[in-house]
Short mmCIF file of C-alpha atoms and ligand atoms in Angstrom, two decimals:
data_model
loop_
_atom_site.label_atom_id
_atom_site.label_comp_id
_atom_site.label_asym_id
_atom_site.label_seq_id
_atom_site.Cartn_x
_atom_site.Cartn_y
_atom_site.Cartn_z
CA UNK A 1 -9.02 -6.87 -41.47
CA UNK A 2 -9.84 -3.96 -39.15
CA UNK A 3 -10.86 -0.47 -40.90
CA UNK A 4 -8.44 2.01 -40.52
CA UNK A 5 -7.83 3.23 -36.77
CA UNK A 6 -10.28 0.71 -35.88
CA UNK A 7 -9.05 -1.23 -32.68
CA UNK A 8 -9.25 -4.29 -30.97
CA UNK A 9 -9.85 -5.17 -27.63
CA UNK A 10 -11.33 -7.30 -25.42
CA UNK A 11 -10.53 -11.01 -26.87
CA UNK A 12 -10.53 -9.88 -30.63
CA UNK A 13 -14.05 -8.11 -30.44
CA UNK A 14 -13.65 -4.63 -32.89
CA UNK A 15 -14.50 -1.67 -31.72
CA UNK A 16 -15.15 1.12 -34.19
CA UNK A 17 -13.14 4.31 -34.01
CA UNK A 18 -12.69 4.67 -37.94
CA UNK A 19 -15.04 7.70 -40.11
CA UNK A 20 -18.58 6.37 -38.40
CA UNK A 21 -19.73 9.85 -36.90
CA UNK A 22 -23.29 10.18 -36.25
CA UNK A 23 -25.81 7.90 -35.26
CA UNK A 24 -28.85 7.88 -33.22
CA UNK A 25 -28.89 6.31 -29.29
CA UNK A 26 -30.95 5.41 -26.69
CA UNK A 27 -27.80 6.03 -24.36
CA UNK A 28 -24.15 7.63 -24.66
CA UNK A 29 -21.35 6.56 -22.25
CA UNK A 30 -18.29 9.14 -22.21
CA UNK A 31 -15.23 7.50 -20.90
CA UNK A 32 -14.84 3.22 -20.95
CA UNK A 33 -13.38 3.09 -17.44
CA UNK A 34 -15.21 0.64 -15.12
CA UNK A 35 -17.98 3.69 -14.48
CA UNK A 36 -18.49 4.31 -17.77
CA UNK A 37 -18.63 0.25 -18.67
CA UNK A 38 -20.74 -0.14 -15.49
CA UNK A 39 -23.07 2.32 -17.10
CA UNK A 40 -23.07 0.49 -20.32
CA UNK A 41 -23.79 -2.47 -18.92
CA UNK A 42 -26.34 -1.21 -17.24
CA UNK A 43 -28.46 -0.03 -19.98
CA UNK A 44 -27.92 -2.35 -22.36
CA UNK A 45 -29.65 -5.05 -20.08
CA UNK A 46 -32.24 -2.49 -19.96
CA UNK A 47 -32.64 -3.48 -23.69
CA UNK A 48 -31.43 0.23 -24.67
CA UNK A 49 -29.23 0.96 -27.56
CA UNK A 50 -25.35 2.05 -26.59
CA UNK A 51 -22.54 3.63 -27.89
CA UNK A 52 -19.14 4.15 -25.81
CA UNK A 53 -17.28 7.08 -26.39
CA UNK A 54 -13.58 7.27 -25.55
CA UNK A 55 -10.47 9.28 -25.93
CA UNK A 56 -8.08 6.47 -25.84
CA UNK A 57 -7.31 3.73 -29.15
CA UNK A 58 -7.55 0.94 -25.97
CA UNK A 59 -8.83 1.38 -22.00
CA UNK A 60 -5.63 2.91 -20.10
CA UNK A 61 -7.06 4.80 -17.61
CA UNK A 62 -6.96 4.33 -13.71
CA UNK A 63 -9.57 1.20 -14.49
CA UNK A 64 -6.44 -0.69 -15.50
CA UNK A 65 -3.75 1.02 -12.88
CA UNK A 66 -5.09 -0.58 -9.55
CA UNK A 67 -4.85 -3.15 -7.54
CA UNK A 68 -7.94 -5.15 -8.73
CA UNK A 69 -9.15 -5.25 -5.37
CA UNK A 70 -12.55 -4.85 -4.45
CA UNK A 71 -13.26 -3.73 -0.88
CA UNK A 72 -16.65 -4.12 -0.29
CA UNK A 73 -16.93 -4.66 3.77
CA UNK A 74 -14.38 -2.06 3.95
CA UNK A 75 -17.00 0.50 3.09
CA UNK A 76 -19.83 2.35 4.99
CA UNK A 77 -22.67 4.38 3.98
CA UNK A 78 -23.37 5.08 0.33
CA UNK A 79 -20.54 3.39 -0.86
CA UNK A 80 -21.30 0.21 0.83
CA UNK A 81 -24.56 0.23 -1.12
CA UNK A 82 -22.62 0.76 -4.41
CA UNK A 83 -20.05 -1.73 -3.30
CA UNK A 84 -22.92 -4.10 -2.11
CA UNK A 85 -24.70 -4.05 -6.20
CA UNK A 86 -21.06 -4.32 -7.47
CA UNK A 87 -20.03 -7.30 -6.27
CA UNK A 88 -23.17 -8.99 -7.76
CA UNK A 89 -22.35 -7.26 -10.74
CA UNK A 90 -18.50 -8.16 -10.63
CA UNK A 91 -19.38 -11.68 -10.00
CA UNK A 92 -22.29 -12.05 -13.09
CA UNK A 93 -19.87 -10.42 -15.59
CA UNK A 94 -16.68 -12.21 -14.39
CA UNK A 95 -18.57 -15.51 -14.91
CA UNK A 96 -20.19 -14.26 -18.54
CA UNK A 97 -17.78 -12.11 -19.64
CA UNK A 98 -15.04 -15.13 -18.31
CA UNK A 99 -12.04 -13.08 -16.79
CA UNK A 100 -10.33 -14.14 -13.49
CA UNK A 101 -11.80 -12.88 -10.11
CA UNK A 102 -11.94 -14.85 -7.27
CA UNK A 103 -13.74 -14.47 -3.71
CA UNK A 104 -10.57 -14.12 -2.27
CA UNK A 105 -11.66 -11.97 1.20
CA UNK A 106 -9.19 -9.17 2.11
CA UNK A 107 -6.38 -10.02 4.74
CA UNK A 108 -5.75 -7.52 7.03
CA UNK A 109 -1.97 -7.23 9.35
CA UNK A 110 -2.14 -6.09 12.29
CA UNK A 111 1.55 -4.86 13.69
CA UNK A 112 0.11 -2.97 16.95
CA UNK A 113 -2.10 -3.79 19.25
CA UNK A 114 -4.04 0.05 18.17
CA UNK A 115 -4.50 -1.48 14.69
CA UNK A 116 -5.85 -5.36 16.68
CA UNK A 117 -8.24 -2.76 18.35
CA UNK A 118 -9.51 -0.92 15.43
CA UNK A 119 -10.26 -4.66 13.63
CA UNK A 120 -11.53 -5.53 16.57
CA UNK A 121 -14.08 -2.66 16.93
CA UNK A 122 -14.87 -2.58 12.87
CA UNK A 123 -15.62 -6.28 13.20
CA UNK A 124 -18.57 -6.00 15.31
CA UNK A 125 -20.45 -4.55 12.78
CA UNK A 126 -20.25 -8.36 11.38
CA UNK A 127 -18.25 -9.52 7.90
CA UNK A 128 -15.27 -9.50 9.76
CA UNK A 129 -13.26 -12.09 11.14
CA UNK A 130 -10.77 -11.68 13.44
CA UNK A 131 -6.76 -14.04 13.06
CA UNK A 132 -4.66 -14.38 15.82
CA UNK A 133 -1.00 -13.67 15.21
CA UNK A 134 -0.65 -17.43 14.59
CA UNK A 135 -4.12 -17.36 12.36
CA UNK A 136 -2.50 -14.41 10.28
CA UNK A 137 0.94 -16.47 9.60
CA UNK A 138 -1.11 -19.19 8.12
CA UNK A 139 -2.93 -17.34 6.15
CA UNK A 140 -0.15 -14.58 4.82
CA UNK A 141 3.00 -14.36 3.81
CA UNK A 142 4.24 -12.49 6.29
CA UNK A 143 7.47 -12.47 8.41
CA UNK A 144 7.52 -14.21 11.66
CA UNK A 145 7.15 -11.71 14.64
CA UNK A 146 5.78 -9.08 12.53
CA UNK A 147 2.09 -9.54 13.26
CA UNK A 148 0.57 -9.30 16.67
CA UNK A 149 -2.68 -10.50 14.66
CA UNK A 150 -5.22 -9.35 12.07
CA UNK A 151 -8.66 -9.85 10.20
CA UNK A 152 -10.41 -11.10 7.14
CA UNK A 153 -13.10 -9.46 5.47
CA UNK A 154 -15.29 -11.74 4.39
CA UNK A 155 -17.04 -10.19 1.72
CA UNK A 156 -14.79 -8.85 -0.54
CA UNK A 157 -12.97 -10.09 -4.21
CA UNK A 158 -9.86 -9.85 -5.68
CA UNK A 159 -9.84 -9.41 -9.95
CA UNK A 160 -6.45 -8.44 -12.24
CA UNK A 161 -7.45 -5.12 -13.71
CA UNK A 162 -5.49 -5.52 -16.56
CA UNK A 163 -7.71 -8.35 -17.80
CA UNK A 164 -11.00 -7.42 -16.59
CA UNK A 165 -11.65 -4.35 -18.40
CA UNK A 166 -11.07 -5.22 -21.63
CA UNK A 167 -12.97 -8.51 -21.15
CA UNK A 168 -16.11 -6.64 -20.02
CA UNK A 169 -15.55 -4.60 -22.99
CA UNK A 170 -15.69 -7.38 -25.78
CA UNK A 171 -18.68 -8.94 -23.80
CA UNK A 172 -20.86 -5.64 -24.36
CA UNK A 173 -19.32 -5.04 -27.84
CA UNK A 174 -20.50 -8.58 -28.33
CA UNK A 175 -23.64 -7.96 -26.86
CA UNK A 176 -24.59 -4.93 -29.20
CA UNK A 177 -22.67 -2.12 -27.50
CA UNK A 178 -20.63 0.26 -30.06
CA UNK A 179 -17.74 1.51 -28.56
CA UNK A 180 -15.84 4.26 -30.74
CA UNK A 181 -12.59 4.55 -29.60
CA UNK A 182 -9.64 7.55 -30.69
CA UNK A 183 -12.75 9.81 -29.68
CA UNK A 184 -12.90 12.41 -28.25
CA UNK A 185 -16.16 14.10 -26.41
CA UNK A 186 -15.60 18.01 -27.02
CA UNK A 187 -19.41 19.01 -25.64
CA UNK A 188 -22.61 17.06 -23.77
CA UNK A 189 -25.87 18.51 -23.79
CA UNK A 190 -29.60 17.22 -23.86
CA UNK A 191 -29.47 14.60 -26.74
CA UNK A 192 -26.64 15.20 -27.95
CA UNK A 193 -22.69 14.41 -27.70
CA UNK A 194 -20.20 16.60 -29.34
CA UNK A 195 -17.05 14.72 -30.69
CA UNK A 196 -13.66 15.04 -32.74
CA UNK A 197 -15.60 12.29 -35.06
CA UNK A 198 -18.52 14.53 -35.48
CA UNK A 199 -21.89 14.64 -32.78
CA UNK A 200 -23.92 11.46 -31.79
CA UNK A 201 -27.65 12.05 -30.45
CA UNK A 202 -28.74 10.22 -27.49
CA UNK A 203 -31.90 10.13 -25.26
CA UNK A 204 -29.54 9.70 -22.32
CA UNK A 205 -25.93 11.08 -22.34
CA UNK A 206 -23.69 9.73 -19.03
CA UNK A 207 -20.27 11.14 -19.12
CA UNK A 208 -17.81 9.17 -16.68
CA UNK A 209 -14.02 10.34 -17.53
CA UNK A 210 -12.76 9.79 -14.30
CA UNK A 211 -10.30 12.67 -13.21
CA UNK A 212 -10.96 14.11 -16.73
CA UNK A 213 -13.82 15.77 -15.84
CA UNK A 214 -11.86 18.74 -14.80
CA UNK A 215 -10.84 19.26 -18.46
CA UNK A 216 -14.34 17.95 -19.94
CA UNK A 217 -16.36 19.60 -17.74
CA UNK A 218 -14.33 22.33 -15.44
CA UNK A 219 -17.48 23.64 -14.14
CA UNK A 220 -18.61 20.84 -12.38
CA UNK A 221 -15.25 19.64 -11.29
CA UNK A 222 -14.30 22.86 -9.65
CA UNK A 223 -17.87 22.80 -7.72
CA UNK A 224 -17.41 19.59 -6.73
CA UNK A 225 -13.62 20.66 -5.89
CA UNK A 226 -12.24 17.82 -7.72
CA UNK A 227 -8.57 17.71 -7.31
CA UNK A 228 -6.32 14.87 -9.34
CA UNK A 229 -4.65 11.93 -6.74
CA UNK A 230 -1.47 10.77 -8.58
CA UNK A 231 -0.23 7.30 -7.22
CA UNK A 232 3.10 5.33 -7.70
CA UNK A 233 2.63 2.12 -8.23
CA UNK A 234 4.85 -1.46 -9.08
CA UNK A 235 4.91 -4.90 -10.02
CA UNK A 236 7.74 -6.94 -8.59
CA UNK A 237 8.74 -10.40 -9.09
CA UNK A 238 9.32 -11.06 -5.31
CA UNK A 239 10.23 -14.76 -3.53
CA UNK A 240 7.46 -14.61 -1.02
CA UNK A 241 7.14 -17.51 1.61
CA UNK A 242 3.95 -18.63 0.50
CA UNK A 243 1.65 -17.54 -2.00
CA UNK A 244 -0.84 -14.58 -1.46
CA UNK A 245 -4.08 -15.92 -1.78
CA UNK A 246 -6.15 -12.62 -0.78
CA UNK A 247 -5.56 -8.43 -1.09
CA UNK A 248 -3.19 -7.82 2.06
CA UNK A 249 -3.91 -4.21 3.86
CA UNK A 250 -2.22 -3.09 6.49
CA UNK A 251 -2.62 -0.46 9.31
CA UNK A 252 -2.28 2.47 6.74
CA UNK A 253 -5.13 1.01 4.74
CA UNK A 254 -7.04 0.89 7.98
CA UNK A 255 -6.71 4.83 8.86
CA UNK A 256 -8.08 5.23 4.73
CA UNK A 257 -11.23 2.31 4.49
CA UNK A 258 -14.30 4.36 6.02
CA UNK A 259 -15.84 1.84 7.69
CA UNK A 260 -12.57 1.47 9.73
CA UNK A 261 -11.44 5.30 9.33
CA UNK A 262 -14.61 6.69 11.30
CA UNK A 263 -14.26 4.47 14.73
CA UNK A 264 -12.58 6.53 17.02
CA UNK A 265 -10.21 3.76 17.64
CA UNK A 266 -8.64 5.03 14.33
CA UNK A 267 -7.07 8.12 15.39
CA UNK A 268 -4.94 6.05 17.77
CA UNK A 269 -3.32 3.99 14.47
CA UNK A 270 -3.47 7.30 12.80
CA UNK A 271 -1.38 9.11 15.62
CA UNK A 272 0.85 5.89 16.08
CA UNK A 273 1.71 5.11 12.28
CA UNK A 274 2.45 8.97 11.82
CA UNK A 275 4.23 9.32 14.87
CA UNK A 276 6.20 5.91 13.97
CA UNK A 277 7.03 6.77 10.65
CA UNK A 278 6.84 10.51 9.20
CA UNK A 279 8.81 9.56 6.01
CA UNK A 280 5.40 7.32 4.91
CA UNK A 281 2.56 9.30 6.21
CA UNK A 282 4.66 12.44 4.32
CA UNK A 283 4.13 10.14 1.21
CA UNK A 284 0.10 9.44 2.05
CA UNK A 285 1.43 5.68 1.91
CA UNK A 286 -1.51 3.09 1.61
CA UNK A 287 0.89 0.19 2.17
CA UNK A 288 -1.09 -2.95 0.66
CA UNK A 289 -0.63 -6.01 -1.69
CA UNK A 290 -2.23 -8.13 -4.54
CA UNK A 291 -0.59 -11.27 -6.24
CA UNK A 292 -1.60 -11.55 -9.71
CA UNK A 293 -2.29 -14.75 -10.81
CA UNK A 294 1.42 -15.19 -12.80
CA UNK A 295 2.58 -14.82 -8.88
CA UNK A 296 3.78 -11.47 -9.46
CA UNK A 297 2.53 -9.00 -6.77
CA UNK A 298 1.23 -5.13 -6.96
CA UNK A 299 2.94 -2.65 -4.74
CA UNK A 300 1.71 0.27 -3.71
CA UNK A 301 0.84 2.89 -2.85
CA UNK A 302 1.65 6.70 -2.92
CA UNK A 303 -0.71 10.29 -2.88
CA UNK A 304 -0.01 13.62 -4.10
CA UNK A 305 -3.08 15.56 -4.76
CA UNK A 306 -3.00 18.78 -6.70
CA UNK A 307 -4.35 20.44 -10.03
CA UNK A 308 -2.47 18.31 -12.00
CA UNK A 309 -0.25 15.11 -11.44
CA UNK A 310 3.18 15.87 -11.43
CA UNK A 311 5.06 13.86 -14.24
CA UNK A 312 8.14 13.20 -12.06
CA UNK A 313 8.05 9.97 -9.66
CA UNK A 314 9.71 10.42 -6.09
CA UNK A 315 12.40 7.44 -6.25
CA UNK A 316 12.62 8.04 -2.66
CA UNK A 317 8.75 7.10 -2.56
CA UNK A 318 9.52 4.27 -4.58
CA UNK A 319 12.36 3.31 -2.80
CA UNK A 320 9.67 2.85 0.76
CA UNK A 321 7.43 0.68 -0.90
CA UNK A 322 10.18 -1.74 -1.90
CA UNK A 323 11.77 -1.03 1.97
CA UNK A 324 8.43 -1.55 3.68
CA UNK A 325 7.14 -4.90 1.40
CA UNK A 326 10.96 -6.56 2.11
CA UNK A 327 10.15 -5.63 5.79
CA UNK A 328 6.56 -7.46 6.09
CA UNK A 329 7.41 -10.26 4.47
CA UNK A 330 10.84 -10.88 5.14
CA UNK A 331 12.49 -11.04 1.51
CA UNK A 332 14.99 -9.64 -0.34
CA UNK A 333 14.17 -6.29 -2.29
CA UNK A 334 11.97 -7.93 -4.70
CA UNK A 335 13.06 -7.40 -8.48
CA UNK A 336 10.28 -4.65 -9.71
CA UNK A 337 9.12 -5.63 -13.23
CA UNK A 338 7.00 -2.41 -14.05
CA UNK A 339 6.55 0.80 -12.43
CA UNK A 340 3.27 3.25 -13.34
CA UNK A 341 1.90 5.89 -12.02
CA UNK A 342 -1.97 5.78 -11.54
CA UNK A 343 -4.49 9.09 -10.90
CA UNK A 344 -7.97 9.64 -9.85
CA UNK A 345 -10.70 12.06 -9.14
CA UNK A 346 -10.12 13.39 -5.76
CA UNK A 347 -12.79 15.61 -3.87
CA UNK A 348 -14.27 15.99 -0.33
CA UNK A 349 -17.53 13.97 -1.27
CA UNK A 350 -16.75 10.27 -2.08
CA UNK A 351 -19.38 10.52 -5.28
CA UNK A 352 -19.85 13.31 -7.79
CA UNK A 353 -23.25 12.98 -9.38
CA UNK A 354 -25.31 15.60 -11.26
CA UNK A 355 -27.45 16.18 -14.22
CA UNK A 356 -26.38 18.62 -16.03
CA UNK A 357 -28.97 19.58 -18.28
CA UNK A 358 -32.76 17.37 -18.77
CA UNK A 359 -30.96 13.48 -19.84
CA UNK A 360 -27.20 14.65 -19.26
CA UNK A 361 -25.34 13.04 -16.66
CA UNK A 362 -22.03 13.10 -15.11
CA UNK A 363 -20.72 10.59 -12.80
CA UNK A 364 -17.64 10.20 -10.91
CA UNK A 365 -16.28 8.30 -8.18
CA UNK A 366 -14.40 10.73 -6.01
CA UNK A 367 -11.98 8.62 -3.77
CA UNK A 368 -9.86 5.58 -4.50
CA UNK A 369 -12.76 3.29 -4.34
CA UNK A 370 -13.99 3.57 -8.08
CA UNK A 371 -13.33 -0.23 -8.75
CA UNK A 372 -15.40 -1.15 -5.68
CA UNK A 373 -17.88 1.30 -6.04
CA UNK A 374 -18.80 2.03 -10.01
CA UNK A 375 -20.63 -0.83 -11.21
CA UNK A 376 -23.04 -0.29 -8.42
CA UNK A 377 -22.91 3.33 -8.66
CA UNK A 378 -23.22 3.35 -12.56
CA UNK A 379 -26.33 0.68 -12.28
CA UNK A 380 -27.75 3.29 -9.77
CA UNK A 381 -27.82 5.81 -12.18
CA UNK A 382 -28.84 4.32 -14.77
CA UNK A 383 -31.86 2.68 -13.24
CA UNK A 384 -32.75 6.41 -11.77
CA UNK A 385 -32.48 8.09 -15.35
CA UNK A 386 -34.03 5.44 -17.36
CA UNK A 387 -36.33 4.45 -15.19
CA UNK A 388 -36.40 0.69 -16.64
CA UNK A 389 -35.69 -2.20 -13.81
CA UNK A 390 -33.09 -4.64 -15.22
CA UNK A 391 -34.00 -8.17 -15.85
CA UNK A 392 -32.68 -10.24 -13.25
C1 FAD B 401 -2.98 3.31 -8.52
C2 FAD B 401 -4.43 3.15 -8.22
C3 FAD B 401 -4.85 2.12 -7.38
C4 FAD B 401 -6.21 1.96 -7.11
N1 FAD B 401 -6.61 0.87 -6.41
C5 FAD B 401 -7.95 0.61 -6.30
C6 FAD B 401 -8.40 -0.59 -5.73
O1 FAD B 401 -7.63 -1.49 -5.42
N2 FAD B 401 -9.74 -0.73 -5.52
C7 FAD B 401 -10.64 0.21 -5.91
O2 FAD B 401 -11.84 0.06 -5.69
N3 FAD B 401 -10.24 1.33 -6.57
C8 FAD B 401 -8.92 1.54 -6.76
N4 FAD B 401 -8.50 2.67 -7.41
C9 FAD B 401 -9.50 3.63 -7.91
C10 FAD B 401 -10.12 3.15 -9.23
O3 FAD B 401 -9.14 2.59 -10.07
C11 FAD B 401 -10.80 4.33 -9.91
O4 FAD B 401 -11.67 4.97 -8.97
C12 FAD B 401 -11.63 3.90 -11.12
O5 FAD B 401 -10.88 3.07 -11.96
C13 FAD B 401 -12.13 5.13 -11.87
O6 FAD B 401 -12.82 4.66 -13.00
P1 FAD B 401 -13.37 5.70 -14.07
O7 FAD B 401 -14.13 4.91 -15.05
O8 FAD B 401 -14.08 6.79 -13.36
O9 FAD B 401 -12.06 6.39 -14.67
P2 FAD B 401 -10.96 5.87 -15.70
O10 FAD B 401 -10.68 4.42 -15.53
O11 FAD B 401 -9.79 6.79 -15.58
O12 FAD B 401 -11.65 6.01 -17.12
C14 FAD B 401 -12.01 7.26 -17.66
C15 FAD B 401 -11.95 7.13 -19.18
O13 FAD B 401 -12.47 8.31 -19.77
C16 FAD B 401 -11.70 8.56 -20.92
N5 FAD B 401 -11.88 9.98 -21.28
C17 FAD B 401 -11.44 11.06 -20.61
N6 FAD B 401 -11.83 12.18 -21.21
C18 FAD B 401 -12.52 11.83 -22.32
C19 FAD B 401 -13.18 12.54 -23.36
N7 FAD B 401 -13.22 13.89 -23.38
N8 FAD B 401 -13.79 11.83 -24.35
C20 FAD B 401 -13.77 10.47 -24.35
N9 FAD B 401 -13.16 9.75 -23.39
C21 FAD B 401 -12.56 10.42 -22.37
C22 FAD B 401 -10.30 8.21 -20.54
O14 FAD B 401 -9.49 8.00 -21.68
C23 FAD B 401 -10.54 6.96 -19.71
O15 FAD B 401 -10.48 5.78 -20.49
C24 FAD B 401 -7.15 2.87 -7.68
C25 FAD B 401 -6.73 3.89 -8.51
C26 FAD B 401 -5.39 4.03 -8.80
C27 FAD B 401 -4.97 5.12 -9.75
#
C-alpha cells in the first residue's frame, strides 16, 4: 500500500511525497515537466544521484497540455540544436521507457500561394519536402479545394503528452530517481533546496518550473521579462475523411516556427492572414492539429500574454477553432470532448538560462517550443554543469 500522500505515477512506479525530508544529492531537479525530467534524465545516466522536486501530487503542468508535437526542422539556431539532441533523446526514452511516439513528419497546408512560397523558400535549407495540392489531399484530411499545396517536414515526431510524461517518470523512478511529489521548493541556493517537506542538499540544484519561475524566482523572471502565454485548447471527437497520420500546421503556424518566421517571404502570409482574418490574428491563433492515437484530435490554439493567465476562456475564441477545423476539413462542428487551458513561460529570448549562485541553475524554455526543445536543452545543461559526458 502506498504511505500516506505518497503517489503513483508512471505505470504503478511510487513516488515519495510522504514525511521523507532531507537527504543528501548529487543533483536536485525543481519542477517534473519535460525540462525538469530532461534534466533528470540527464544526470542520472551520468551515474549521479537524483531527487525530483515538485509542487503537484501528479505532472499537470504545460508538459501534459500540448499537442505532443515535436517540431524539430521547424526550428533555427539554438533551438534547432536543442531540438536536434531531443529527438535522439525522445526516440531512446520512447523505446525504453515504452510510450507511443511515432516519426510521423509534420504536414504543412498551404491555402495561398504566399504560404506555397514561404515552404518553398524554408525548404531549401533541406528537410523539407514540398506536396502539390493533389500530394497534400493524399496525405491529409483536408477538404477538397482548400489547399493550393503544402510540405512535409521530414524530421520531426509526433508523441501523446498525456502518456509520455508520466512514462518517462516511472522509467527514472525505476531507474533510481526519487521524485517527491506534494512539494514544494520555497528557496535554491548553493547545495541546498528549501522545501515545505523540509531542505534537501545537493551538489547541483536545476530548478525548471516552467512559467513558475516568476513566483519561485521573481528576480530572474522579471530580468528575463518573462511574461505567462495562456492557451485554449480542445479535444474533439470529429468524423474526419481520413485519418491524420502526422501534426497538421497551417499558414498561422508558419508566421510562428522560426525557421519559417525569419524568411522575408513571411511577412507576406503574415500581412495576408491578418489582413484576411482580424478576428484570428486578434486571438494570436496558431491554427494546427494532432490525432491521438484513440482518433480523437487536439485543437488549438489561442495566446494571451500578460502577468498572469486570466481564468476566464473567450467562448468566442473557442468558438474559431471549432469554425476554422470544420472549414479545413470539411466536417461538421466536431463534438469537443475536453476543453483546457494550457500556459507557458513567455519572454523575448527563446531560452532563459542562468546560474544563480556557484551549482544553482535555472532553466526555462521561453516560447512554445519547450516539448521540442527541453530534453536537448536540459542534457545541455547538465553536461555543462557536471561536466561528465553521458554514456552513449
Ligand atoms: C497549450 C500548449 C500547447 C503547446 N504545444 C506544444 C507543442 O506542440 N510542441 C512543443 O514543443 N511545445 C508545446 N508547448 C510548450 C511546452 O508544452 C512547454 O514549453 C513545456 O511543456 C514546458 O515544460 P516545463 O518543464 O518547463 O514546464 P511545466 O511542464 O509547466 O512543468 C513545470 C513543473 O514545475 C512544477 N513547479 C512549479 N513551481 C514549483 C515549486 N516551487 N516547487 C516544485 N515544483 C514546482 C509545476 O507543478 C510543474 O509540474 C505547448 C504549451 C501549451 C501550454
Amino acid at each position: 500500500m502506498a504511505a500516506e500522500g505518497a503517489a503513483m505515477i508512471g505505470g504503478g512506479a511510487q513516488f515519495s511525497s510522504g514525511s521523507a525530508p532531507g537527504g543528501c544529492f548529487d543533483v536536485a531537479v525543481v519542477g517534473s515537466g519535460i525540462v525538469g525530467l530532461g534534466a533528470a534524465y540527464a544526470a542520472v545516466r551520468r551515474g549521479l544521484s537524483v531527487v525530483v522536486i515538485e509542487r503537484g501530487a501528479r505532472i499537470t503542468g504545460a508538459t501534459i497540455r500540448n499537442f505532443g508535437h515535436l517540431c524539430i526542422g521547424a526550428q533555427t539556431g539554438e533551438a534547432r540544436g536543442y531540438a536536434d539532441a531531443a529527438r535522439e533523446l525522445w526516440l531512446r526514452l520512447a523505446r525504453d521507457a515504452g510510450f507511443w511516439l511515432r516519426e510521423s513528419g509534420t504536414l504543412i497546408a498551404a491555402r495561398h500561394d504566399d504560404e506555397f512560397r514561404l515552404i518553398e523558400a524554408a525548404a531549401a535549407g533541406g528537410g523539407i519536402r514540398l506536396l502539390d495540392a493533389q500530394e497534400l489531399a493524399d496525405a491529409a484530411p483536408v477538404a477538397p479545394g482548400v489547399a493550393v499545396g503544402g510540405g512535409v517536414i521530414e524530421t520531426d515526431l509526433q508523441t501523446d503528452p498525456r502518456v509520455a510524461a508520466d512514462r518517462i517518470a516511472g522509467f527514472l523512478a525505476a531507474r533510481g530517481v526519487e521524485f517527491r511529489m506534494r512539494t514544494s521548493a520555497t528557496g535554491v541556493s548553493s547545495g541546498r533546496v528549501d522545501t515545505t517537506r523540509g531542505s534537501v542538499s545537493a551538489g547541483t540544484v536545476v530548478v525548471a518550473v516552467g512559467h513558475d519561475i516568476d513566483q519561485l524566482l521573481p528576480h530572474v523572471a522579471d530580468d528575463a521579462e518573462v511574461e505567462r502565454c495562456a492557451l485554449d485548447m480542445m479535444r474533439v471527437q470529429a468524423a474526419l475523411p481520413k485519418p491524420l497520420g502526422a501534426p497538421l500546421l497551417t499558414g498561422w503556424s508558419l508566421v510562428r516556427y522560426g525557421r519559417f518566421a525569419r524568411l522575408p517571404e513571411a511577412v507576406f502570409v503574415r500581412e495576408h492572414l491578418h489582413r484576411q482574418r482580424p478576428d484570428l490574428a486578434a486571438i494570436d491563433l496558431n491554427q494546427m492539429y494532432t490525432q491521438l492515437p484513440d482518433g480523437s484530435l487536439l485543437l488549438g490554439d489561442t495566446h494571451v500574454r500578460d502577468s498572469v493567465a486570466s481564468p476566464f476562456q473567450s467562448e468566442d475564441a473557442q468558438q474559431a477553432i471549432l469554425d476554422e477545423a470544420s472549414a479545413l476539413f470539411g466536417i461538421a462542428a466536431p463534438r469537443v470532448i475536453e476543453r483546457w487551458q494550457g500556459v507557458y513561460a513567455s519572454a523575448p529570448r527563446d531560452f532563459l538560462r542562468c546560474e544563480l549562485d556557484p551549482g544553482v541553475y535555472a532553466l526555462a524554455v521561453t516560447t512554445g517550443i519547450g516539448m521540442t526543445c527541453g530534453l536537448g536543452f536540459a542534457e545541455h545543461v547538465v553536461a555543462a554543469a557536471t561536466d561528465i559526458s553521458a554514456p552513449a
